[in-house]
Structures are given as C-alpha cells and as structure tokens.
mmCIF file of C-alpha atoms and ligand atoms in Angstrom:
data_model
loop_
_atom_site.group_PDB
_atom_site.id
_atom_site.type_symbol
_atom_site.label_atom_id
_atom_site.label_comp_id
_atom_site.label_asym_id
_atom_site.label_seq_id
_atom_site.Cartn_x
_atom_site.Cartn_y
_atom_site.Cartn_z
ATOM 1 C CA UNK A 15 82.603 107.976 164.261
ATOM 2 C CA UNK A 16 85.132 108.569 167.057
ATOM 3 C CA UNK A 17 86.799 111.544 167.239
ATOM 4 C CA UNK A 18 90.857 110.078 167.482
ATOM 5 C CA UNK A 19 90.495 108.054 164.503
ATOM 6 C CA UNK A 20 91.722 109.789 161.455
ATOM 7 C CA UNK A 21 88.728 109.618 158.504
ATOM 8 C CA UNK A 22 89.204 109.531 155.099
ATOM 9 C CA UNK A 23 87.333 110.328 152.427
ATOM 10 C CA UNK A 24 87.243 106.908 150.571
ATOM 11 C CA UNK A 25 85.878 105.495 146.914
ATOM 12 C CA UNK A 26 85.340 101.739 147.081
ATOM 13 C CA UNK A 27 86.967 99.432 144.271
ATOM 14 C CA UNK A 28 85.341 96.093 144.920
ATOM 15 C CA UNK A 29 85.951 93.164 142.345
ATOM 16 C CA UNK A 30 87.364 89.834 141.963
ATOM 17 C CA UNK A 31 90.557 88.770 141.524
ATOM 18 C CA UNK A 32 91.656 90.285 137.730
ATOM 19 C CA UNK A 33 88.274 92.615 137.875
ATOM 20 C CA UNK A 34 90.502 95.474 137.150
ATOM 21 C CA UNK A 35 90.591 97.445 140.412
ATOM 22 C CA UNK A 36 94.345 97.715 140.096
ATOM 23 C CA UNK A 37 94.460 99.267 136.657
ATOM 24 C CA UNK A 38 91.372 101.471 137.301
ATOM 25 C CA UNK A 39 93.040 102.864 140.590
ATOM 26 C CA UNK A 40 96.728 103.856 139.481
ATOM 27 C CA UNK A 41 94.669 105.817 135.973
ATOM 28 C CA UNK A 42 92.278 107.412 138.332
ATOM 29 C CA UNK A 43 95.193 108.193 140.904
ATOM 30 C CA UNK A 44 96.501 110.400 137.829
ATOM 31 C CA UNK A 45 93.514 113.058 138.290
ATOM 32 C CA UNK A 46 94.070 115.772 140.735
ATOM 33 C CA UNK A 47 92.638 115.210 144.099
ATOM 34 C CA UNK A 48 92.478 111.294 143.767
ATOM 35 C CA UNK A 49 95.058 108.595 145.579
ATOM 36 C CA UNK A 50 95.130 104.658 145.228
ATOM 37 C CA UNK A 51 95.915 102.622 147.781
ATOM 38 C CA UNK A 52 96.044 99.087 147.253
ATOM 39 C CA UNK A 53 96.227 96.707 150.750
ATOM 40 C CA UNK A 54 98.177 94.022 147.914
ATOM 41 C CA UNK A 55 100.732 96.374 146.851
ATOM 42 C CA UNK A 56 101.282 97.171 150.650
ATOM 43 C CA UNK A 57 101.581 93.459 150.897
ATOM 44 C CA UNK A 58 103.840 92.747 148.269
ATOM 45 C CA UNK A 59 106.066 95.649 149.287
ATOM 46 C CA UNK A 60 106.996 94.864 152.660
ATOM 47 C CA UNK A 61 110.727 93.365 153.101
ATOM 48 C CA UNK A 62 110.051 89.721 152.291
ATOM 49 C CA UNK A 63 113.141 88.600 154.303
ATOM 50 C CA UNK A 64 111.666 90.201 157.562
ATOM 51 C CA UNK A 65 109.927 87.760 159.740
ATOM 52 C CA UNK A 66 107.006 89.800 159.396
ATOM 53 C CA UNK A 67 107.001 89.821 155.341
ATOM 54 C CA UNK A 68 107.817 86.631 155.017
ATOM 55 C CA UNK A 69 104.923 85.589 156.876
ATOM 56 C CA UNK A 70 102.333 87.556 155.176
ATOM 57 C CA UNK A 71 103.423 86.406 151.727
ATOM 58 C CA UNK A 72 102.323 83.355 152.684
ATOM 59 C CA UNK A 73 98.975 83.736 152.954
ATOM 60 C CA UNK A 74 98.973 85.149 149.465
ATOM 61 C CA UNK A 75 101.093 82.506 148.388
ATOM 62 C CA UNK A 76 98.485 80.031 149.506
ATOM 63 C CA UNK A 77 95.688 82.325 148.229
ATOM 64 C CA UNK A 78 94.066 83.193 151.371
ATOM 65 C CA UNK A 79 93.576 86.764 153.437
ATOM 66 C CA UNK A 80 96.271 87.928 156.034
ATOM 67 C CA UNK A 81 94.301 88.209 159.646
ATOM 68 C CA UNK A 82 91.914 91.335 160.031
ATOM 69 C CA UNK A 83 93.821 92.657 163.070
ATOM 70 C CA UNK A 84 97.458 92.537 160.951
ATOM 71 C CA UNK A 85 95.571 93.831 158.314
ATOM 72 C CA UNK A 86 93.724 97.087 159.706
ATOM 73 C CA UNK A 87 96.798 97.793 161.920
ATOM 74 C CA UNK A 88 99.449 97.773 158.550
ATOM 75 C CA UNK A 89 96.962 99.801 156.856
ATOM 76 C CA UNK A 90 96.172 102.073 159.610
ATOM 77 C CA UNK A 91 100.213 102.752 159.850
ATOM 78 C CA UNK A 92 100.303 102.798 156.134
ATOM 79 C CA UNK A 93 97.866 105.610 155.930
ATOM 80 C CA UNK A 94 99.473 107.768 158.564
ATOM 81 C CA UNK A 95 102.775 107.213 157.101
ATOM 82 C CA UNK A 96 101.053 108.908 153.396
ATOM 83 C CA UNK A 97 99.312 111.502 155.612
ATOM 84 C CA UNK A 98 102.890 112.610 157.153
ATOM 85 C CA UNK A 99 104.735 112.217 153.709
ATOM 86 C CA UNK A 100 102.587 114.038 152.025
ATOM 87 C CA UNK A 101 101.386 111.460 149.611
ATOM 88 C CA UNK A 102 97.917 111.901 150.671
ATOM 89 C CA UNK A 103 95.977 114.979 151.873
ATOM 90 C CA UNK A 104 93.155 114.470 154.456
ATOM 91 C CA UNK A 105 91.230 117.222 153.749
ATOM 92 C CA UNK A 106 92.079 117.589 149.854
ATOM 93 C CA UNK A 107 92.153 113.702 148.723
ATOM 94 C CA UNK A 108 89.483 111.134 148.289
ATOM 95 C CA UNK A 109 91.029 107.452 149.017
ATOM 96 C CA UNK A 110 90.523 104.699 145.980
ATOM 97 C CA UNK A 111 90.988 101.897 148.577
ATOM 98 C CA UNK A 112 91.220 98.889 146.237
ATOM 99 C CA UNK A 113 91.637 95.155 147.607
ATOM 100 C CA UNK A 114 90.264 97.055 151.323
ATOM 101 C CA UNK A 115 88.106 96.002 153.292
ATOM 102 C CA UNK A 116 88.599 92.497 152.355
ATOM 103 C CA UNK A 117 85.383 91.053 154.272
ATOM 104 C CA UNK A 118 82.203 92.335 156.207
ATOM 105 C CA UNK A 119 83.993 92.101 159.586
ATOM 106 C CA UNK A 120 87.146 94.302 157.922
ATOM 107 C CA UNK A 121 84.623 97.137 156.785
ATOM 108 C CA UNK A 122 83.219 96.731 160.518
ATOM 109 C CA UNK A 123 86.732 97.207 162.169
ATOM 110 C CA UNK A 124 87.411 100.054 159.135
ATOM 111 C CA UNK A 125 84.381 101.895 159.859
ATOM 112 C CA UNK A 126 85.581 104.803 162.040
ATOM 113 C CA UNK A 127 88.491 105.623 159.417
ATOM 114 C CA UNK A 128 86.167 105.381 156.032
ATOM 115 C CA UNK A 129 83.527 107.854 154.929
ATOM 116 C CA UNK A 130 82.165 105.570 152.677
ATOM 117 C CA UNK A 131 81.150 108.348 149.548
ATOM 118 C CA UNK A 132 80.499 105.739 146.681
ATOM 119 C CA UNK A 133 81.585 101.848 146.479
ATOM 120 C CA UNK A 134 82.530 100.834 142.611
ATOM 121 C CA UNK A 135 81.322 97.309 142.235
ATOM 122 C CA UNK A 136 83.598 95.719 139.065
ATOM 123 C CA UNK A 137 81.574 93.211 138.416
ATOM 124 C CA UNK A 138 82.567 89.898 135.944
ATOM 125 C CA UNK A 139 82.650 86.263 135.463
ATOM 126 C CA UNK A 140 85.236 83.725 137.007
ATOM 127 C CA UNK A 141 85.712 82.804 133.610
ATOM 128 C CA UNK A 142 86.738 86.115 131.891
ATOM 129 C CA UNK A 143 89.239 86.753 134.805
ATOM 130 C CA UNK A 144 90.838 83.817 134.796
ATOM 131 C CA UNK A 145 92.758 84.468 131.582
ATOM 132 C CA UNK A 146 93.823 88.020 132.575
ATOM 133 C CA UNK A 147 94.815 87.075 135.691
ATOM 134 C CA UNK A 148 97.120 84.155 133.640
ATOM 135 C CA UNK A 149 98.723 87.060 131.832
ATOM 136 C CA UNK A 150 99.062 88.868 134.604
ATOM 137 C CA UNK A 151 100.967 86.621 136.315
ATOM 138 C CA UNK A 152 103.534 86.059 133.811
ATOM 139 C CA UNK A 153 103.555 89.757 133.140
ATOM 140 C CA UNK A 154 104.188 90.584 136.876
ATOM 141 C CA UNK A 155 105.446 87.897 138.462
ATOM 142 C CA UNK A 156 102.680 87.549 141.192
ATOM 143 C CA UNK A 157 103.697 84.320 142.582
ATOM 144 C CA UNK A 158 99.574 83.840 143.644
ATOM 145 C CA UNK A 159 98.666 84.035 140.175
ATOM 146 C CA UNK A 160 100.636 81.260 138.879
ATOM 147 C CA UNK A 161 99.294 78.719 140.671
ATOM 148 C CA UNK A 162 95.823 77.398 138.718
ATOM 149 C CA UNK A 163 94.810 76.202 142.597
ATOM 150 C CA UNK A 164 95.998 79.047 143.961
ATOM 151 C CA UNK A 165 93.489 81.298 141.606
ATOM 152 C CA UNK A 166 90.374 79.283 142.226
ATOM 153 C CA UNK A 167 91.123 79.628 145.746
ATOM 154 C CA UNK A 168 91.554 83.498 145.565
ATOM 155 C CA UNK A 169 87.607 83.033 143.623
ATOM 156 C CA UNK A 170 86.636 81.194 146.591
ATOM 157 C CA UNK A 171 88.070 83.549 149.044
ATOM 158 C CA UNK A 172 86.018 86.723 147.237
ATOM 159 C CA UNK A 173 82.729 84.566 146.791
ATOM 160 C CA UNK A 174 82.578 83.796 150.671
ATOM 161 C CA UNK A 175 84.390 86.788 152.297
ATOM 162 C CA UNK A 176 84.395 89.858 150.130
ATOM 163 C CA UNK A 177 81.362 89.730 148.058
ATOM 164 C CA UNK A 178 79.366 90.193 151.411
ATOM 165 C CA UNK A 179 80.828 93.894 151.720
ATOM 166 C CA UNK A 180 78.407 94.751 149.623
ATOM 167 C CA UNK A 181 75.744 93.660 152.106
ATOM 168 C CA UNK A 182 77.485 95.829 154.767
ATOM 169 C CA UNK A 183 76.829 99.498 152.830
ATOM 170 C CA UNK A 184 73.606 101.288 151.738
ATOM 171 C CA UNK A 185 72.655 100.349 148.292
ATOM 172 C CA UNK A 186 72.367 103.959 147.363
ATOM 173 C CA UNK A 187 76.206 104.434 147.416
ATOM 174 C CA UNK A 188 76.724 101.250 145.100
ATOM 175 C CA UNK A 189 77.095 101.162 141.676
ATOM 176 C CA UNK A 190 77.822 98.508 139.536
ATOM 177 C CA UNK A 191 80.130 98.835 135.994
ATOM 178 C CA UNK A 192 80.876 95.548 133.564
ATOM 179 C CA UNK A 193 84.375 95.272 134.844
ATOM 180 C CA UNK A 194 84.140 92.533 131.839
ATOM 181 C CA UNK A 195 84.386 95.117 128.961
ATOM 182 C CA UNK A 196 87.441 96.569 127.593
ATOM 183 C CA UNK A 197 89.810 98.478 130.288
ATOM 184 C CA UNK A 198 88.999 101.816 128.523
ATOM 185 C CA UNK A 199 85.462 101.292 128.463
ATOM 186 C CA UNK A 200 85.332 100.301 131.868
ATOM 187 C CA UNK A 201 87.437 103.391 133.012
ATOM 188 C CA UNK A 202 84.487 105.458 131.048
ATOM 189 C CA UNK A 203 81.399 103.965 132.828
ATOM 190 C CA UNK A 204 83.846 104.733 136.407
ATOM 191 C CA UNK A 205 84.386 108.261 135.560
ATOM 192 C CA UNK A 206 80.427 108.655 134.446
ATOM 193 C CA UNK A 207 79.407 107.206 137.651
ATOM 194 C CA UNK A 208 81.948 109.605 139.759
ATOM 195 C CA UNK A 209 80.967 112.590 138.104
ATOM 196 C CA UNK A 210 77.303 111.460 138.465
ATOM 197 C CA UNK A 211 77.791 111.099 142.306
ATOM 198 C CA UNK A 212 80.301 112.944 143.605
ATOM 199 C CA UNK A 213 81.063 115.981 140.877
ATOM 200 C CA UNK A 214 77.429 116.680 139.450
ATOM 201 C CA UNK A 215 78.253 119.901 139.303
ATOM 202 C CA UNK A 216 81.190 119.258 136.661
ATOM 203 C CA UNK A 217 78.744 117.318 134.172
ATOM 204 C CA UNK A 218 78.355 119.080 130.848
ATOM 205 C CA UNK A 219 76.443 117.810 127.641
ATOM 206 C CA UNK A 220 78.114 114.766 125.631
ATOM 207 C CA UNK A 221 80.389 116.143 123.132
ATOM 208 C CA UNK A 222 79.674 115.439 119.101
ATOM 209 C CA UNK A 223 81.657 112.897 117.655
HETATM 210 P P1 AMP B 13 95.375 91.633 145.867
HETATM 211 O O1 AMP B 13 96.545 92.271 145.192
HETATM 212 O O2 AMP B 13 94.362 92.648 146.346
HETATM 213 O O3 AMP B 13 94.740 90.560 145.052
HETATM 214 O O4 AMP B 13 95.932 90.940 147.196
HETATM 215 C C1 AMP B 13 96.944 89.942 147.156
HETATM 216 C C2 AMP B 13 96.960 89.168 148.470
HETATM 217 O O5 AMP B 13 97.258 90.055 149.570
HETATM 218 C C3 AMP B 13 95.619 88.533 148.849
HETATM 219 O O6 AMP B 13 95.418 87.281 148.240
HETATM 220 C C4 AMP B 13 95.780 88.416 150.362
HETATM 221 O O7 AMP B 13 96.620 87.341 150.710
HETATM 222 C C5 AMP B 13 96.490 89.705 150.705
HETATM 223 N N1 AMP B 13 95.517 90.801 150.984
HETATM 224 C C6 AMP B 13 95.356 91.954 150.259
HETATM 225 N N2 AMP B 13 94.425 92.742 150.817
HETATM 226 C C7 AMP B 13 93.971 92.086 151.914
HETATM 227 C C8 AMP B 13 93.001 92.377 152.903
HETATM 228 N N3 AMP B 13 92.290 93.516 152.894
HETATM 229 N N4 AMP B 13 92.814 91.479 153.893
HETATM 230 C C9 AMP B 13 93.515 90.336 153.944
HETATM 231 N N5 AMP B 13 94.435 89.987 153.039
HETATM 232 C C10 AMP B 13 94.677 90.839 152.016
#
C-alpha cells in the first residue's frame, strides 16, 4: 500500500439493489466504533442544480454507474472531509462502505485506501428485491426506483459489474448472510459473523431464552 494514501479500516456491504446494505449500515453505524458510508447517499446529496450534480443524477436516473475516476475522486474527498470533521476516526473507526467499490476495476483503483478486514455478501433473489425496492421508492422518493426499466437495469448493472468484486478478494474474508430473511434476522447473522471475525474475543455463550 503506498504510504500518502490515507487507509481505512473497511467492512464490505455487497448486495443487490434492495439487498439491505442501506438499512444494515445506518443500525450498525449506531455501535461505537462503526461508520456507514454509502457512495448513493453521497450521490444523492450533492447540489442537484450544480452542473456537477446534475450530471451524476443522471446516471442513476438511467440506472447505470457514475465513471470510476468521478467516483474514487468524490469519495476520496468525501472521506477526508469525515476524517477532518470528525465524523470518522482513522485509527478508532472501521468503514461500512456500502454501494463501494461498485466493480472489480473500482476495488483495483480503491485498493491503497481499503484494508479489506471482512466483505458481507447480502445475498437474494431478483425477485424478492424487486418488491422492496417498489416500496422503497414510494417511501423515499428515489427517482431510480420508480422506473420498472430502470430497476432491471440497476439488476443488470450488479450481475455484470459488481458481483465480480467478489472475485477480486480472498475467499477467507467473505461471508455470505440470506439478505432474503427478515431485516432483524439478517442484522443477527451480520453481527454473528462480525463478532466471529473481527471481535472473537467479545463472544460469550448464547443466552437462555
Ligand atoms: P445506490 O444507492 O448504492 O443504489 O446507488 C444509487 C446510484 O448511485 C447508482 O445506481 C449509481 O448511479 C450511483 N452509484 C452509487 N455508488 C456508485 C459507485 N460506487 N460507482 C458508480 N456509481 C455509483
């Protein structure tokens, strides 16, 4: 890794679109020690009637990724600006990147900023998403999650660009939950599998119930 680039100690969320990696990061953000970032929040936030903003919501208007160079860059600035608020401690926090890196050539570019310590693979059908992500939609007002064409695109997008991530780090840091199952039973297999591999020395024997 070089030595200028900053490097953060970084959890993984990878899922498809409506896999839960939003809702799993803000809960988890709640624990001591633990910050979400989410490269579509940093999206939807910038100032839509810059030149800039209105650009990038575009591409997620039309369902497809903003370039890898924009990308890294905003997130790289992103990340300092945390750093220098305070939002995020270097040497304290562990990063839950979530929608980030977006493709194998984005975890490439990333790689001298992420110490990859565990990647959380939500896994779950097209078909189960689709009908959170419709309620989601309506619920938030994501303009990309209106559009029926606009979500199987998104599908496509994560089957050909993102899904290969998981080719690009050891299999020995990847573990898989059933991002299918109810949000609080997903949230339970997360927190067994962070304990398991980055806390072990916090695990204690099941409680009676
Ligand atoms: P998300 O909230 O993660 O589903 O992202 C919403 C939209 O923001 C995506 O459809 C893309 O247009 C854009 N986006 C978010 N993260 C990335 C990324 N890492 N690379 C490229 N585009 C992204």
């Amino acid at each position: 890794m070089s030595a200028e680039q900053p490097v953060y100690r970084s959890v993984l969320l990878l899922g498809p679109p409506g896999s839960g990696k939003g809702t799993q990061g803000k809960v988890l953000s709640q624990m001591p020690g633990f910050v979400h970032v989410s490269s579509g929040d940093m999206f939807r936030n910038l100032d839509h009637q810059s030149d800039r903003g209105r650009l990038l919501l575009e591409y997620s208007t039309r369902g497809e990724l903003v370039p890898d160079d924009v990308t890294i860059r905003l997130w790289r600035h992103h990340m300092e600006r945390m750093a220098k608020s305070g939002q995020f401690d270097i040497k304290r926090d562990v990063l839950l990147l979530d929608g980030i890196p977006r493709s194998a050539h984005q975890a490439e570019m990333l790689a001298d900023n992420v110490d990859m310590l565990l990647l959380l693979h939500l896994q779950a059908s097209q078909e189960a998403m689709v009908e959170r992500i419709h309620k989601r939609a309506l619920q938030e007002n994501r303009l990309d999650d209106i559009n029926p064409d606009v979500v199987r695109r998104r599908f496509q997008e994560y089957e050909a660009a993102t899904a290969p991530v998981l080719e690009f780090y050891p299999t020995d840091k990847i573990r898989t939950v059933d991002a299918g199952a109810a949000p609080l039973e997903v949230l339970r297999q997360i927190i067994e599998v962070l304990q398991v591999m980055l806390f072990p020395e916090t695990l204690q024997h099941s409680i009676a119930v």
